[in-house]
Short mmCIF file of C-alpha atoms in Angstrom, two decimals:
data_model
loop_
_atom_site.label_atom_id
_atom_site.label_comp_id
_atom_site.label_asym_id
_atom_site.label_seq_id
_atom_site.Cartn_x
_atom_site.Cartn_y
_atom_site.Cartn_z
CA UNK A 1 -31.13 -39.88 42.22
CA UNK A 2 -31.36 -41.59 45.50
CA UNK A 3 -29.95 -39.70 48.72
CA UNK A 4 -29.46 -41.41 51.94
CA UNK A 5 -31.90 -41.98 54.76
CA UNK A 6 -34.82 -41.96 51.90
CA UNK A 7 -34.29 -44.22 49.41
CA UNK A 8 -31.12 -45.16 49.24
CA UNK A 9 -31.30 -48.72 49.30
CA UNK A 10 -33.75 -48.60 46.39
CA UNK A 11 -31.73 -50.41 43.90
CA UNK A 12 -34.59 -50.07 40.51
CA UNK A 13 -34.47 -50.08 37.32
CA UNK A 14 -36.44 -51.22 34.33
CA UNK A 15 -35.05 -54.64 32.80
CA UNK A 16 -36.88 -55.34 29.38
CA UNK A 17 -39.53 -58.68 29.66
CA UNK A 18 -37.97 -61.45 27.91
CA UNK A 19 -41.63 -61.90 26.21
CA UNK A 20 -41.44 -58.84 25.12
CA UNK A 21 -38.33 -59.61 23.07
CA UNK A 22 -39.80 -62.78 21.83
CA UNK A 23 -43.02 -60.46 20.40
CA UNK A 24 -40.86 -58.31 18.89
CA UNK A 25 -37.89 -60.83 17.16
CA UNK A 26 -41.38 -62.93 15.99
CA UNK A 27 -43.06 -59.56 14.64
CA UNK A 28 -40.09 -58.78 12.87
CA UNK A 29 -39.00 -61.99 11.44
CA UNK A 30 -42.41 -62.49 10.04
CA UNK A 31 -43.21 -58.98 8.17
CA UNK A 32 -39.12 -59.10 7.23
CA UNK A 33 -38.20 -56.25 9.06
CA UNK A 34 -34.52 -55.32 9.37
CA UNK A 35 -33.62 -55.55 12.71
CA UNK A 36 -30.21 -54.68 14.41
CA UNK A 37 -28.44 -54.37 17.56
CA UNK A 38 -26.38 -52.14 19.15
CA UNK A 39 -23.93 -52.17 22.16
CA UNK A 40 -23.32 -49.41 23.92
CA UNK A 41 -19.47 -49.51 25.69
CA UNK A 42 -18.50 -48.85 28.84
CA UNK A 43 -22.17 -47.73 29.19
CA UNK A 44 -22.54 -46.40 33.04
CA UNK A 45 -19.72 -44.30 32.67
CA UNK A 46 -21.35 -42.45 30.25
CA UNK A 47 -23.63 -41.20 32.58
CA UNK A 48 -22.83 -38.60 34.34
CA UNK A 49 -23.69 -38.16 38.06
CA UNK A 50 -26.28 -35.10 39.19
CA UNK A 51 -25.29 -35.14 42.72
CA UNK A 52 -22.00 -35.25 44.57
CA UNK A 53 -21.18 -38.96 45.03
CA UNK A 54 -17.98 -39.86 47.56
CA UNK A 55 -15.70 -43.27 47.57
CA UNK A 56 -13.75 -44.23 49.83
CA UNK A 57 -9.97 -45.37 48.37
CA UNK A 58 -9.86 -48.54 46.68
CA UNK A 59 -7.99 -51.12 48.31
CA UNK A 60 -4.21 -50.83 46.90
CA UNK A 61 -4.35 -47.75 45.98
CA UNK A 62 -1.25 -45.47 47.18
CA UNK A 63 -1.01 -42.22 48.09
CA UNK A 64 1.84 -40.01 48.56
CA UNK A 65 1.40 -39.08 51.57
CA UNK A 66 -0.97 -39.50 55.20
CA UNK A 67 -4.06 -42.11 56.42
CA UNK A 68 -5.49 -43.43 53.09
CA UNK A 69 -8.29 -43.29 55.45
CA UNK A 70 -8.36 -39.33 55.22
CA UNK A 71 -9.13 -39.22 51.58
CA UNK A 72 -12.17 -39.91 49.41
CA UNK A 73 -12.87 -39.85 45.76
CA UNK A 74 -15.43 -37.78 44.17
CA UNK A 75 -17.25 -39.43 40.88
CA UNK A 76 -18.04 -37.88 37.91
CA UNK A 77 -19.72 -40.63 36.36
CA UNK A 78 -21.86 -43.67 37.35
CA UNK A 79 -19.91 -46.62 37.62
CA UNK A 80 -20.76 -50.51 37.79
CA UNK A 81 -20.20 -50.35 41.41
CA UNK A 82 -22.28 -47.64 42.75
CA UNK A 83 -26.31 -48.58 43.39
CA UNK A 84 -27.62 -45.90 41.07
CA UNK A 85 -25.61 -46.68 37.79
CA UNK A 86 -28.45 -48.39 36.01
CA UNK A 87 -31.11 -45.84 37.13
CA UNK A 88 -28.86 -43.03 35.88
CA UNK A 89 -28.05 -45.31 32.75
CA UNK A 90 -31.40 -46.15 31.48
CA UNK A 91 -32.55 -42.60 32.73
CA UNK A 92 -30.03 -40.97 30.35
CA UNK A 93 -30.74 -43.90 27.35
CA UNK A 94 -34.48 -42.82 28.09
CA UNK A 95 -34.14 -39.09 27.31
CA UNK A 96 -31.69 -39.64 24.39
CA UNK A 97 -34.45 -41.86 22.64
CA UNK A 98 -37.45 -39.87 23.38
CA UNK A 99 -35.43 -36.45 22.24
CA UNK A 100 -37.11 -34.51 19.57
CA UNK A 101 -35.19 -35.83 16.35
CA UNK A 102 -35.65 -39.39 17.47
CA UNK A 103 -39.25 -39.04 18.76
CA UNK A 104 -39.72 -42.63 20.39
CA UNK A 105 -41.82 -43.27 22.92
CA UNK A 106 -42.18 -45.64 25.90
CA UNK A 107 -44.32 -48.47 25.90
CA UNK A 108 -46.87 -48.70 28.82
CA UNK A 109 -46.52 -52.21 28.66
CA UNK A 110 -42.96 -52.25 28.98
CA UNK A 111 -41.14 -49.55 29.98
CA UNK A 112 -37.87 -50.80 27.86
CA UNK A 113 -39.97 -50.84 24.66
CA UNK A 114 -40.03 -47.59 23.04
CA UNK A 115 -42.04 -46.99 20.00
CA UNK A 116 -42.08 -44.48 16.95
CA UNK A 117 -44.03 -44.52 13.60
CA UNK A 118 -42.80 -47.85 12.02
CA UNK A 119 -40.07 -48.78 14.48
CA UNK A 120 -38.97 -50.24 17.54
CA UNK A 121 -36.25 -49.80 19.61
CA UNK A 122 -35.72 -52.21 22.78
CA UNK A 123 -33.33 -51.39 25.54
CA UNK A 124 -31.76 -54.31 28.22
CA UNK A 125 -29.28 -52.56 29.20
CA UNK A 126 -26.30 -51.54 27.27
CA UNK A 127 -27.92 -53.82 25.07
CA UNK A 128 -30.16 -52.51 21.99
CA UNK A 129 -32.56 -53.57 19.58
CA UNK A 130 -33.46 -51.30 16.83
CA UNK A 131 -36.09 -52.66 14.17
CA UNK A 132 -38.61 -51.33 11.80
CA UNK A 133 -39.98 -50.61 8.24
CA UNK A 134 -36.22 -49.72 6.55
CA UNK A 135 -32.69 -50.37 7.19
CA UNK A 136 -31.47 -46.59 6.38
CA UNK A 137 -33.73 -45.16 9.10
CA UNK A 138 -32.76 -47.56 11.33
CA UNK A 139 -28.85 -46.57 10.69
CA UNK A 140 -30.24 -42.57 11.11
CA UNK A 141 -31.22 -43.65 14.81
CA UNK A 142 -27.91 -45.33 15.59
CA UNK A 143 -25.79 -42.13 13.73
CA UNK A 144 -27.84 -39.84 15.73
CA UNK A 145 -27.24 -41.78 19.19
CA UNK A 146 -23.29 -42.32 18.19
CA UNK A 147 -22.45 -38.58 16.39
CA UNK A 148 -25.99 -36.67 18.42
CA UNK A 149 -25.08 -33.83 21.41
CA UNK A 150 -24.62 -37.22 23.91
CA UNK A 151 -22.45 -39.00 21.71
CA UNK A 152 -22.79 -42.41 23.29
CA UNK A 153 -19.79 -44.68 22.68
CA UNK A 154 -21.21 -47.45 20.95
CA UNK A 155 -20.56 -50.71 18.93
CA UNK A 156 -23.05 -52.02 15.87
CA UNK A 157 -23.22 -55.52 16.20
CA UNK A 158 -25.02 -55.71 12.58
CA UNK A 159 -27.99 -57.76 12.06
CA UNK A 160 -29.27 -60.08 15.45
CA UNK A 161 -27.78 -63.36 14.97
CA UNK A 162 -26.90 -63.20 19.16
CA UNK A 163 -28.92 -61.40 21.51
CA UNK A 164 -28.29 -61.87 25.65
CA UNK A 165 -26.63 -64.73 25.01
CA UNK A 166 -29.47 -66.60 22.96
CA UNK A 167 -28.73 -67.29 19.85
CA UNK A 168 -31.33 -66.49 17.07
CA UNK A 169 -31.73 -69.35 14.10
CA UNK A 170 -33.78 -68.07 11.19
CA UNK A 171 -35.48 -70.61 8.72
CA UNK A 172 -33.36 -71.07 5.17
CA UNK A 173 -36.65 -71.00 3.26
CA UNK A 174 -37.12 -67.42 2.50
CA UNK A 175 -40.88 -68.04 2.05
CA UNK A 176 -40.74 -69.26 5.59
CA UNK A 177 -40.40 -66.25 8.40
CA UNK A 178 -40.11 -69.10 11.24
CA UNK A 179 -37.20 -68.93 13.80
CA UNK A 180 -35.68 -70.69 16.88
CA UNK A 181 -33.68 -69.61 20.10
CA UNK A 182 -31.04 -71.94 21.21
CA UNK A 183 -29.03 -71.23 24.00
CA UNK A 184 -26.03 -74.00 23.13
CA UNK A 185 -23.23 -71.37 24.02
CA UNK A 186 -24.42 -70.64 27.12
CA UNK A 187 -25.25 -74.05 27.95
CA UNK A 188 -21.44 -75.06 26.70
CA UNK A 189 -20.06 -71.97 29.21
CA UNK A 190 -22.07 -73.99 32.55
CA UNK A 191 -20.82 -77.10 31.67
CA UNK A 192 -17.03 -76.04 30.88
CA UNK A 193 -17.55 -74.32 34.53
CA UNK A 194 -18.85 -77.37 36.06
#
């Protein structure tokens, strides 16, 4: 956790290599491998804080009585404000994935790619890729991450037909594993904002 006066401005943490996704949506798409994501909600919050972290009152809010300037709030939880929420995030995601049951491993190449005999699972985030040699093993990982001791609040978004906004188009021809990335909704979203 960072503390002040050391490394407090220090604002790092991993972010997967969009490469690396490529690798592994072409890898998969062209041995057939099942591949699915997962969402995880609200996901900062569910990381709880190891130190003492202080606010000061959010604009608006009342109290009953005295200086709003008197009072502070203490956090339980990382939130999307505070500098350390995606440390504490992906440091929590980390240890969940590598815990003995699950068994993955990080990647040295990329320290969102972890790794376990015949599967994958690819962190951006709150954002999750899970693929590998069969579908019911893949569901075992996301059961144990939703219903394991951490029980992660979480969202299957089913097989990847959308991932960070890129939209993945697979070939009709079943004897052909090609695919393309078009980014059309995002590109509609700029110019509705333009």
């Amino acid at each position: 956790m960072q503390q002040w006066g050391v490394n407090f401005w220090e604002t790092y943490s991993p972010v997967v290599n969009w490469i690396t996704v490529c690798t592994l949506l072409f890898i998969a798409s062209i041995h057939g491998l099942p591949t699915k994501c997962i969402d995880f909600v609200l996901a900062f919050p569910q990381a709880r804080l190891g130190i003492d972290v202080f606010m000061e009152l959010p604009i608006g809010m009342d109290i009953a009585e005295g200086n709003p300037k008197e009072y502070v709030l203490k956090l339980n939880c990382s939130n999307n404000g505070l500098k350390q929420s995606n440390l504490n995030w992906f440091t929590l995601l980390s240890k969940a994935s590598m815990k003995k049951g699950r068994d993955f491993t990080p990647s040295q190449a990329d320290p969102c790619l972890f790794i376990r005999k015949y599967y994958v699972l690819l962190v951006y985030v709150d954002d999750v890729l899970l693929t590998g040699k069969n579908d019911d093993a893949i569901q075992s990982v996301i059961w144990s991450l939703k219903f394991g001791n951490e029980d992660f609040k979480l969202t299957e978004e089913g097989t990847v037909e959308h991932y960070l906004g890129v939209e993945l188009i697979k070939s009709p021809d079943p004897k052909n594993s090609s695919f393309e990335f078009r980014q059309s909704y995002l590109i509609k979203k700029i110019v509705e904002l333009i």
